Short mmCIF file of C-alpha atoms in Angstrom, two decimals:
data_model
loop_
_atom_site.label_atom_id
_atom_site.label_comp_id
_atom_site.label_asym_id
_atom_site.label_seq_id
_atom_site.Cartn_x
_atom_site.Cartn_y
_atom_site.Cartn_z
CA GLY A 11 -174.91 -39.04 -185.48
CA GLY A 12 -176.85 -38.98 -188.73
CA ALA A 13 -180.52 -38.08 -188.93
CA VAL A 14 -182.76 -41.02 -188.08
CA VAL A 15 -184.38 -42.46 -191.21
CA PRO A 16 -188.13 -43.16 -190.83
CA PRO A 17 -188.85 -46.90 -190.50
CA ARG A 18 -190.20 -48.93 -193.41
CA PHE A 19 -193.02 -51.42 -193.07
CA ALA A 20 -193.05 -55.09 -194.00
CA ALA A 21 -195.72 -56.60 -196.24
CA ASP A 22 -197.85 -57.47 -193.20
CA GLY A 23 -197.67 -53.89 -191.91
CA ARG A 24 -195.19 -54.61 -189.13
CA THR A 25 -191.88 -52.75 -188.77
CA PRO A 26 -188.64 -54.73 -189.35
CA LEU A 27 -186.30 -54.73 -186.36
CA ALA A 28 -182.72 -55.92 -186.74
CA ILE A 29 -180.98 -57.72 -183.89
CA ILE A 30 -177.36 -56.79 -183.22
CA GLY A 31 -175.70 -59.64 -181.36
CA GLY A 32 -178.45 -61.89 -182.64
CA THR A 33 -176.57 -65.16 -182.20
CA GLY A 34 -176.10 -64.70 -178.44
CA TYR A 35 -178.52 -66.03 -175.86
CA VAL A 36 -180.54 -62.81 -175.55
CA GLY A 37 -180.51 -62.33 -179.31
CA ARG A 38 -181.91 -65.82 -179.83
CA LEU A 39 -184.73 -65.15 -177.39
CA LEU A 40 -185.52 -61.86 -179.13
CA ALA A 41 -185.58 -63.51 -182.56
CA ARG A 42 -188.11 -66.06 -181.37
CA ARG A 43 -190.36 -63.44 -179.76
CA LEU A 44 -190.33 -61.19 -182.82
CA LEU A 45 -191.87 -63.94 -184.93
CA ALA A 46 -195.25 -63.28 -183.30
CA HIS A 47 -194.89 -59.64 -182.23
CA PRO A 48 -197.89 -57.48 -183.22
CA THR A 49 -195.87 -54.36 -184.10
CA PHE A 50 -192.35 -55.47 -185.08
CA CYS A 51 -191.14 -58.28 -187.29
CA LEU A 52 -187.70 -59.84 -187.46
CA GLY A 53 -185.20 -57.98 -189.63
CA PRO A 54 -181.57 -58.96 -190.28
CA ILE A 55 -179.84 -60.96 -187.57
CA VAL A 56 -176.32 -59.59 -187.20
CA GLY A 57 -173.63 -61.69 -185.55
CA SER A 58 -169.88 -61.67 -185.13
CA GLN A 59 -167.53 -62.04 -188.07
CA ARG A 60 -167.05 -65.74 -187.33
CA SER A 61 -170.78 -66.39 -187.75
CA GLU A 62 -171.48 -64.13 -190.75
CA GLY A 63 -173.06 -66.05 -193.62
CA LEU A 64 -173.68 -69.19 -191.57
CA LEU A 65 -177.12 -70.68 -191.20
CA TYR A 66 -178.71 -69.24 -188.09
CA GLU A 67 -179.95 -72.70 -187.19
CA ASP A 68 -176.41 -74.13 -187.18
CA VAL A 69 -175.08 -71.34 -184.94
CA TRP A 70 -178.10 -71.68 -182.63
CA GLN A 71 -177.63 -75.45 -182.25
CA GLN A 72 -173.88 -75.15 -181.68
CA LYS A 73 -174.42 -72.67 -178.85
CA GLU A 74 -177.15 -74.72 -177.21
CA ASP A 75 -175.03 -77.89 -177.56
CA ALA A 76 -172.14 -76.13 -175.78
CA LEU A 77 -174.39 -75.03 -172.91
CA VAL A 78 -175.87 -78.53 -172.44
CA ALA A 79 -172.40 -80.12 -172.65
CA ASN A 80 -171.10 -77.75 -169.97
CA TYR A 81 -174.01 -77.86 -167.50
CA GLY A 82 -175.85 -81.07 -168.33
CA ASP A 83 -179.46 -81.36 -169.45
CA GLN A 84 -180.73 -81.29 -165.86
CA LEU A 85 -179.35 -77.79 -165.33
CA TRP A 86 -179.77 -76.32 -168.81
CA THR A 87 -182.90 -76.72 -170.92
CA ARG A 88 -182.12 -76.56 -174.62
CA GLN A 89 -183.96 -73.75 -176.44
CA PRO A 90 -185.54 -75.27 -179.58
CA PHE A 91 -184.86 -73.60 -182.91
CA PRO A 92 -188.00 -72.00 -184.42
CA GLU A 93 -189.16 -73.68 -187.61
CA ALA A 94 -190.04 -70.26 -189.10
CA LEU A 95 -186.34 -69.32 -189.12
CA ARG A 96 -185.08 -72.28 -191.13
CA GLY A 97 -182.87 -71.12 -193.98
CA VAL A 98 -182.11 -67.73 -192.42
CA ARG A 99 -178.44 -66.79 -192.48
CA VAL A 100 -176.52 -64.54 -190.11
CA SER A 101 -175.98 -61.08 -191.64
CA SER A 102 -172.93 -58.86 -191.47
CA LEU A 103 -173.00 -55.26 -190.30
CA ASP A 104 -172.33 -54.11 -193.86
CA GLU A 105 -175.33 -56.05 -195.13
CA LEU A 106 -177.55 -54.40 -192.53
CA LEU A 107 -176.25 -50.92 -193.42
CA ALA A 108 -177.11 -51.59 -197.06
CA ASP A 109 -180.60 -52.88 -196.23
CA GLU A 110 -182.95 -49.97 -196.97
CA GLY A 111 -185.91 -51.93 -195.64
CA CYS A 112 -184.73 -51.87 -192.03
CA ARG A 113 -183.76 -48.76 -190.06
CA LEU A 114 -184.46 -49.90 -186.50
CA ALA A 115 -182.22 -52.15 -184.43
CA VAL A 116 -182.13 -53.64 -180.95
CA SER A 117 -178.63 -54.20 -179.62
CA CYS A 118 -177.52 -56.81 -177.11
CA VAL A 119 -173.79 -56.81 -177.83
CA ALA A 120 -170.92 -57.02 -175.37
CA PRO A 121 -169.45 -53.63 -174.38
CA ASP A 122 -166.18 -54.23 -176.25
CA VAL A 123 -168.06 -54.16 -179.57
CA GLY A 124 -170.56 -51.50 -178.54
CA TYR A 125 -169.02 -49.13 -181.07
CA VAL A 126 -171.29 -50.88 -183.58
CA GLU A 127 -174.15 -48.89 -182.07
CA ASP A 128 -172.33 -45.65 -182.93
CA ILE A 129 -171.85 -46.84 -186.51
CA LEU A 130 -175.55 -47.57 -186.82
CA THR A 131 -176.76 -44.27 -185.35
CA SER A 132 -174.37 -42.35 -187.59
CA ASN A 133 -175.99 -44.12 -190.57
CA GLY A 134 -179.55 -43.18 -189.75
CA PHE A 135 -180.59 -46.07 -187.51
CA ALA A 136 -182.50 -45.76 -184.27
CA VAL A 137 -180.91 -48.20 -181.82
CA PHE A 138 -182.63 -49.57 -178.73
CA SER A 139 -179.93 -51.10 -176.58
CA ILE A 140 -179.57 -53.35 -173.56
CA SER A 141 -175.78 -53.46 -174.01
CA PRO A 142 -173.57 -52.14 -171.18
CA TYR A 143 -171.90 -49.87 -173.77
CA LYS A 144 -172.68 -46.20 -172.97
CA ARG A 145 -175.30 -47.46 -170.54
CA SER A 146 -175.72 -44.10 -168.78
CA HIS A 147 -176.56 -42.42 -172.11
CA ASN A 148 -180.27 -41.62 -172.52
CA LEU A 149 -181.25 -44.23 -169.95
CA MET A 150 -184.90 -45.19 -169.64
CA VAL A 151 -187.37 -47.64 -168.14
CA LEU A 152 -190.51 -46.59 -169.97
CA GLU A 153 -192.93 -47.81 -167.31
CA VAL A 154 -191.15 -45.44 -164.91
CA ASN A 155 -190.10 -42.49 -167.08
CA PRO A 156 -192.46 -42.77 -170.10
CA THR A 157 -191.79 -39.24 -171.37
CA GLN A 158 -188.06 -39.87 -171.79
CA MET A 159 -188.27 -41.56 -175.18
CA PRO A 160 -190.60 -39.12 -177.00
CA ARG A 161 -188.73 -36.18 -175.51
CA SER A 162 -185.34 -37.50 -176.59
CA MET A 163 -186.67 -38.41 -180.04
CA ALA A 164 -187.94 -34.86 -180.47
CA GLN A 165 -184.42 -33.70 -179.68
CA GLY A 166 -182.97 -35.92 -182.40
CA ALA A 167 -181.68 -38.79 -180.26
CA ALA A 168 -181.00 -42.08 -182.00
CA LEU A 169 -179.64 -44.24 -179.15
CA PHE A 170 -182.00 -45.39 -176.40
CA LYS A 171 -180.57 -47.30 -173.44
CA SER A 172 -182.03 -49.76 -170.96
CA PRO A 173 -180.39 -50.43 -167.59
CA ASN A 174 -179.38 -53.98 -166.71
CA CYS A 175 -181.94 -56.67 -165.93
CA VAL A 176 -181.72 -56.25 -162.17
CA SER A 177 -182.20 -52.48 -162.37
CA VAL A 178 -185.23 -52.79 -164.66
CA GLY A 179 -187.04 -55.22 -162.39
CA THR A 180 -186.25 -53.44 -159.14
CA THR A 181 -187.02 -50.02 -160.60
CA LEU A 182 -190.53 -51.10 -161.57
CA ALA A 183 -191.27 -52.38 -158.08
CA LEU A 184 -189.58 -49.50 -156.27
CA HIS A 185 -191.34 -46.90 -158.40
CA ALA A 186 -194.74 -48.28 -157.38
CA LEU A 187 -193.73 -48.50 -153.72
CA HIS A 188 -192.29 -45.00 -153.73
CA ALA A 189 -195.45 -43.59 -155.31
CA ALA A 190 -197.64 -45.30 -152.70
CA PHE A 191 -195.58 -44.95 -149.52
CA GLY A 192 -192.36 -43.04 -150.22
CA LEU A 193 -188.92 -44.63 -149.89
CA ARG A 194 -185.78 -43.38 -148.19
CA ASP A 195 -183.34 -46.31 -148.31
CA VAL A 196 -183.30 -49.64 -150.12
CA SER A 197 -180.94 -52.61 -149.81
CA VAL A 198 -180.86 -55.08 -152.69
CA CYS A 199 -179.00 -58.40 -152.96
CA THR A 200 -178.66 -59.98 -156.40
CA LEU A 201 -177.31 -63.36 -157.52
CA GLN A 202 -176.00 -64.28 -160.99
CA SER A 203 -178.20 -66.80 -162.80
CA LEU A 204 -176.82 -68.91 -165.63
CA SER A 205 -179.10 -67.32 -168.22
CA GLY A 206 -178.11 -63.86 -166.95
CA ARG A 207 -174.74 -64.22 -168.66
CA GLY A 208 -176.08 -65.77 -171.83
CA ASP A 209 -173.65 -68.18 -173.45
CA ALA A 210 -170.92 -67.79 -170.80
CA LEU A 211 -169.76 -71.22 -169.61
CA TYR A 212 -169.17 -71.23 -165.86
CA PRO A 213 -167.38 -74.10 -164.08
CA PRO A 214 -170.28 -76.51 -163.35
CA GLU A 215 -168.94 -77.29 -159.86
CA LEU A 216 -169.48 -73.65 -158.88
CA VAL A 217 -173.15 -73.64 -159.89
CA GLN A 218 -175.81 -74.10 -157.21
CA GLY A 219 -179.23 -74.68 -158.79
CA ASN A 220 -179.40 -71.96 -161.45
CA VAL A 221 -177.06 -69.60 -159.60
CA TYR A 222 -173.35 -69.06 -160.17
#
């Protein structure tokens, strides 16, 4: 990959962070949280080709409408669109690559389009990814292995991977238990929540509570 370009700073001193897969459920949650983040601010929101150039608000509402129509408002609570994002349009990958004010990205894309992460790292971006794409590459849970990121950055790494949501949560708990008591074997049972698959529309008759 190309050498990572040092990040720029926004007018308020925060660092712009692009969201790859920003129109999906996780991307929408990230966009909302970045509005008030103390260190990072929201950079370009990159979506699929079918959403490029559209108002982010329109895409957001269409996706929430589809989820409510599929599950009903008793099972799915509509996520309100943030007023601060009115007028923002969905960016293309090319627009992000040409944006010299943003060199950091968080990726939450599906694995079949994970190659976008390779394109970004080869163009000087540092990419922090929760996508299943190349998930075993430079894997880290910073509360558990905090030296992994600075060590890999010193070695020129540009792609930083998080395990899936279940692994992150269980790793945090198991790390503390192992440090205190030592662990030999662990059995874990997980169930698929509706929000765990983002905008996927499951058959409503197969949903029990919030579990598919």
